[in-house]
PDB file of C-alpha atoms in Angstrom:
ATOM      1  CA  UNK A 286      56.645 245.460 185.300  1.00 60.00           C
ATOM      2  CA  UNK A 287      55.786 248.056 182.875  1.00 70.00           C
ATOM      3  CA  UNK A 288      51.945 248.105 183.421  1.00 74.00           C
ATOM      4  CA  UNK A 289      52.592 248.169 186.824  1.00 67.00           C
ATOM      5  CA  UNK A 290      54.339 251.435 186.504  1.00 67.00           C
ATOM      6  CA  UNK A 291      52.465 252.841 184.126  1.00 71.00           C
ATOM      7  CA  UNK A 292      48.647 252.198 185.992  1.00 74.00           C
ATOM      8  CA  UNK A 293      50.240 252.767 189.197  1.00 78.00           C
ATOM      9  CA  UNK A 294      49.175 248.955 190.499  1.00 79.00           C
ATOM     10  CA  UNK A 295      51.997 248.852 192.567  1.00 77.00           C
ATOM     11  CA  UNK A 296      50.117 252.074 194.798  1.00 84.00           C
ATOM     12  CA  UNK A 297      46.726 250.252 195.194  1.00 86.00           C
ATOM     13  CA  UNK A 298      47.396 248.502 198.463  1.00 87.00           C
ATOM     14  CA  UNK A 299      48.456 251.976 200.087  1.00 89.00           C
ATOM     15  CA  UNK A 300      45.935 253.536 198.887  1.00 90.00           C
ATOM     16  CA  UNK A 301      43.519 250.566 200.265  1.00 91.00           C
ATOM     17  CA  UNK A 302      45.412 251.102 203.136  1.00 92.00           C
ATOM     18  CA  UNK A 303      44.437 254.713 203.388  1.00 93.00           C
ATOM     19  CA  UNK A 304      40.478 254.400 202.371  1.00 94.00           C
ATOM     20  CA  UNK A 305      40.235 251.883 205.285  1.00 94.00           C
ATOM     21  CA  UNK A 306      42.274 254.195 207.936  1.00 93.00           C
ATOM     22  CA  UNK A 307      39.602 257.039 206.356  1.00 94.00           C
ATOM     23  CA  UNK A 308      36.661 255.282 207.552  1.00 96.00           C
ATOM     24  CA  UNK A 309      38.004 254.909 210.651  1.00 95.00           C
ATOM     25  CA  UNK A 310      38.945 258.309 210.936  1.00 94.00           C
ATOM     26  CA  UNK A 311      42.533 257.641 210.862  1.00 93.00           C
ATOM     27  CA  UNK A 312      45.302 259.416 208.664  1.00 93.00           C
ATOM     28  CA  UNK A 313      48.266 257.394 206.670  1.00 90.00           C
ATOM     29  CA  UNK A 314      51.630 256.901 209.508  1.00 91.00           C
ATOM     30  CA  UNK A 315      54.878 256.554 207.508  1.00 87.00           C
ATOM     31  CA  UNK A 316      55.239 253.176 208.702  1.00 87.00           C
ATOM     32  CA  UNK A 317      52.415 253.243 205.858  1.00 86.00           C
ATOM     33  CA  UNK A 318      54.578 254.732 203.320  1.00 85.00           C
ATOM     34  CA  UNK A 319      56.177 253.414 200.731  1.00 81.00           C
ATOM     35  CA  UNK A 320      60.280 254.028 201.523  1.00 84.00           C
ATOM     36  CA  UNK A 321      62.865 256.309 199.558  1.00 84.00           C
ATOM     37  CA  UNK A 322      65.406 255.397 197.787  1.00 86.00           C
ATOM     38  CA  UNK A 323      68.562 255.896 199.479  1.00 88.00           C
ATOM     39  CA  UNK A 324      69.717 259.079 197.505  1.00 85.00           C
ATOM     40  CA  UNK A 325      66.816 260.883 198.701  1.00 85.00           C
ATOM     41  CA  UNK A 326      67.183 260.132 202.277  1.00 87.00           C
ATOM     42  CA  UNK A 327      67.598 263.282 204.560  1.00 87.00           C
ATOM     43  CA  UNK A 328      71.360 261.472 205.781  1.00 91.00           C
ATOM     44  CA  UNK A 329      72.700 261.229 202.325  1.00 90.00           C
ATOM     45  CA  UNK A 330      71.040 265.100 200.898  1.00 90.00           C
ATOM     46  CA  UNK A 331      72.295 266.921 204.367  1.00 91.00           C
ATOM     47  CA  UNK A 332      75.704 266.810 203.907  1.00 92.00           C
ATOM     48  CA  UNK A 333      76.013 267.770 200.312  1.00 91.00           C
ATOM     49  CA  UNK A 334      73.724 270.615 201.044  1.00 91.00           C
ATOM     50  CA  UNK A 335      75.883 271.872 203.802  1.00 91.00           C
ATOM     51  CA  UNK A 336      78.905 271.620 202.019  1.00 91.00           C
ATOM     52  CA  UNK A 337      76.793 273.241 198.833  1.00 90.00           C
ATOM     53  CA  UNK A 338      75.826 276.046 201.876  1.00 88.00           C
ATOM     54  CA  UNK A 339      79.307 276.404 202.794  1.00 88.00           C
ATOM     55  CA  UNK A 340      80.450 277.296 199.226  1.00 87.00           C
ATOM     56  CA  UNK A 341      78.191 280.060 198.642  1.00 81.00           C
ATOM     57  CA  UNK A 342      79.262 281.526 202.169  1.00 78.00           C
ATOM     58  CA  UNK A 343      81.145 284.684 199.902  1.00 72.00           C
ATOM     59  CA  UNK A 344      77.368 285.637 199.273  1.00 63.00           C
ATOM     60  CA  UNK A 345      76.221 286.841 202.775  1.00 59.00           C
ATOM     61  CA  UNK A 346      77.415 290.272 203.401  1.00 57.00           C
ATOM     62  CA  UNK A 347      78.540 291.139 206.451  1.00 53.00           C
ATOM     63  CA  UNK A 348      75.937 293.201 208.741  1.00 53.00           C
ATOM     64  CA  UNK A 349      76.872 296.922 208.712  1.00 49.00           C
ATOM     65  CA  UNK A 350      76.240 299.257 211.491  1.00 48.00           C
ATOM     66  CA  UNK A 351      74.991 302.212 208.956  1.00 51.00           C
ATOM     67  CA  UNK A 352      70.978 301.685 207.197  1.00 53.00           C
ATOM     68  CA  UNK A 353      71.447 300.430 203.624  1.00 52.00           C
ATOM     69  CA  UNK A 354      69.313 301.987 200.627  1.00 52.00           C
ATOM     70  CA  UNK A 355      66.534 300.260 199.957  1.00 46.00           C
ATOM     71  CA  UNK A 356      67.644 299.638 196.195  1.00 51.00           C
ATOM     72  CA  UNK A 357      70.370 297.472 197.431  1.00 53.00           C
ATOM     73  CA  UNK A 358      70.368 294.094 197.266  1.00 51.00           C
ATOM     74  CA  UNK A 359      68.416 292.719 200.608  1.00 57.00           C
ATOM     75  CA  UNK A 360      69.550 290.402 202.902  1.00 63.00           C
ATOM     76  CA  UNK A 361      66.718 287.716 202.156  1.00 72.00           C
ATOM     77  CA  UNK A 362      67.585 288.455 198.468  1.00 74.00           C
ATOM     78  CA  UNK A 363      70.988 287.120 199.224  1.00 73.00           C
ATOM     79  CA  UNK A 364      70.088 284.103 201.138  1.00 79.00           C
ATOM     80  CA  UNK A 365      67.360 283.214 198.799  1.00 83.00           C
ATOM     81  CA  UNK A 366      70.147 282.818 196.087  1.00 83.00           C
ATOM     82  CA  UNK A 367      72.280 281.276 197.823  1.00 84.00           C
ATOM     83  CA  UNK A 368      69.424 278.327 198.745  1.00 86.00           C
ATOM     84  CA  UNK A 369      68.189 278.341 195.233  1.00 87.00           C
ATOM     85  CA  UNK A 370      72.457 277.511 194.461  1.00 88.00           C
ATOM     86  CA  UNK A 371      72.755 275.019 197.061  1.00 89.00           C
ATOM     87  CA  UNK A 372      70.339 273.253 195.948  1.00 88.00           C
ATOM     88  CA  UNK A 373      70.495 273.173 192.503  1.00 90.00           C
ATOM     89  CA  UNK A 374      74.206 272.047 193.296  1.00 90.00           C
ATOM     90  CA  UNK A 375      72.766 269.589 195.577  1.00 90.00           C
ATOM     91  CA  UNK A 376      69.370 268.184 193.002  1.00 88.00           C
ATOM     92  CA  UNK A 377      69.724 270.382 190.107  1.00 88.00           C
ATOM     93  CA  UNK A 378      70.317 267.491 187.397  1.00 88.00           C
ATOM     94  CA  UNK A 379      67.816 265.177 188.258  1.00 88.00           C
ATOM     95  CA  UNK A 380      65.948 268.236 188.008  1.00 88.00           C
ATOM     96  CA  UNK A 381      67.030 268.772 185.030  1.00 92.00           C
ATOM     97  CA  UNK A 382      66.716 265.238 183.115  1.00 93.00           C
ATOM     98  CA  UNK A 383      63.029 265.693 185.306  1.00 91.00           C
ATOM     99  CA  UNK A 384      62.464 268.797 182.725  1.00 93.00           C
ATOM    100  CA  UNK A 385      63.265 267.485 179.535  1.00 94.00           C
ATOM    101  CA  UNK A 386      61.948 264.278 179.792  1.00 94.00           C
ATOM    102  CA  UNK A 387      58.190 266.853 180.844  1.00 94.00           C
ATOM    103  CA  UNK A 388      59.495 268.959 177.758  1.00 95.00           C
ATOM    104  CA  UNK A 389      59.167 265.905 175.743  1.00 94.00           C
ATOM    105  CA  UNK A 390      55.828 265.026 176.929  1.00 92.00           C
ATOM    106  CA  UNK A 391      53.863 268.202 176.794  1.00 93.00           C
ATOM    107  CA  UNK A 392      55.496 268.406 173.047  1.00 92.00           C
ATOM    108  CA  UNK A 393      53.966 264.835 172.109  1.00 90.00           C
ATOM    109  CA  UNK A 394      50.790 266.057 173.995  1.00 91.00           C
ATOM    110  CA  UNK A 395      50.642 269.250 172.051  1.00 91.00           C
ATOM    111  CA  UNK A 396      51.449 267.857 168.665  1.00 91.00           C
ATOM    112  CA  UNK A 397      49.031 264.771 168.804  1.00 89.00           C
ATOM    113  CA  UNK A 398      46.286 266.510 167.771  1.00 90.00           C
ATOM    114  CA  UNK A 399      47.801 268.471 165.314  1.00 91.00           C
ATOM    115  CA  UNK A 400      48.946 265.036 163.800  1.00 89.00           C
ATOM    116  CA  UNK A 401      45.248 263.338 164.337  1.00 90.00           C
ATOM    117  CA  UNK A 402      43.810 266.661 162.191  1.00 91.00           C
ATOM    118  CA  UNK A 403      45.912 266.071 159.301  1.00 90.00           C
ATOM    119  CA  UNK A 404      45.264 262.181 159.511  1.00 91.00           C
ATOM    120  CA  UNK A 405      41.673 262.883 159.048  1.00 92.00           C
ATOM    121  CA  UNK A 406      41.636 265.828 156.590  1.00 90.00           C
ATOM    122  CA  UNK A 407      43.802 263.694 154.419  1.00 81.00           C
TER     123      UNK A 407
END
């Protein structure tokens, strides 16, 4: 199992699949696709992101009659945080445990050498 996900064997016959379609001048159909887990399907996400949505709804001021100065904060301004909330209420802590577990790697990629130097200076 863990070679497997480690030397991605467990892709190789989609992406046979897709060098043959390629000849052929064909593209990949997602019957072809490999499916999502259920968390991530677009039925399950929806709902929490409306209800996320809903929540920030204090956030979009109402439309005034009268121009606003242009250092105010802009409509898309609003609704851009109020997305980025949403879904970081909706995702934001497998994003999260998605950054550390990065944060771990680039540090053991970074530090390798480092440790390889000293191995052969000592």
């Amino acid at each position: 199992w863990l070679p497997s996900q480690l030397f991605y064997f467990w892709e190789r016959p989609l992406f046979r699949r897709a060098n043959q379609l390629y000849k052929r001048g064909k593209a990949l159909e997602m019957d072809d696709l490999l499916p999502l887990p259920h968390f991530d399907l677009g039925d399950v996400i929806g709902p929490h992101f409306e209800d996320a949505w809903k929540e920030r709804e204090h956030l979009t001021p109402v439309k005034q009659q009268q121009p606003q100065k242009l250092d105010h904060l802009g409509d898309s301004e609003v609704s851009t945080r109020r997305l980025s909330w949403s879904l970081f209420q909706v995702m934001g802590s497998r994003f999260i445990i998605a950054g550390f577990i990065k944060m771990i790697n680039s540090s053991l990629q970074f530090c390798f050498p480092i440790l390889l130097n000293n191995i052969l200076k000592f």
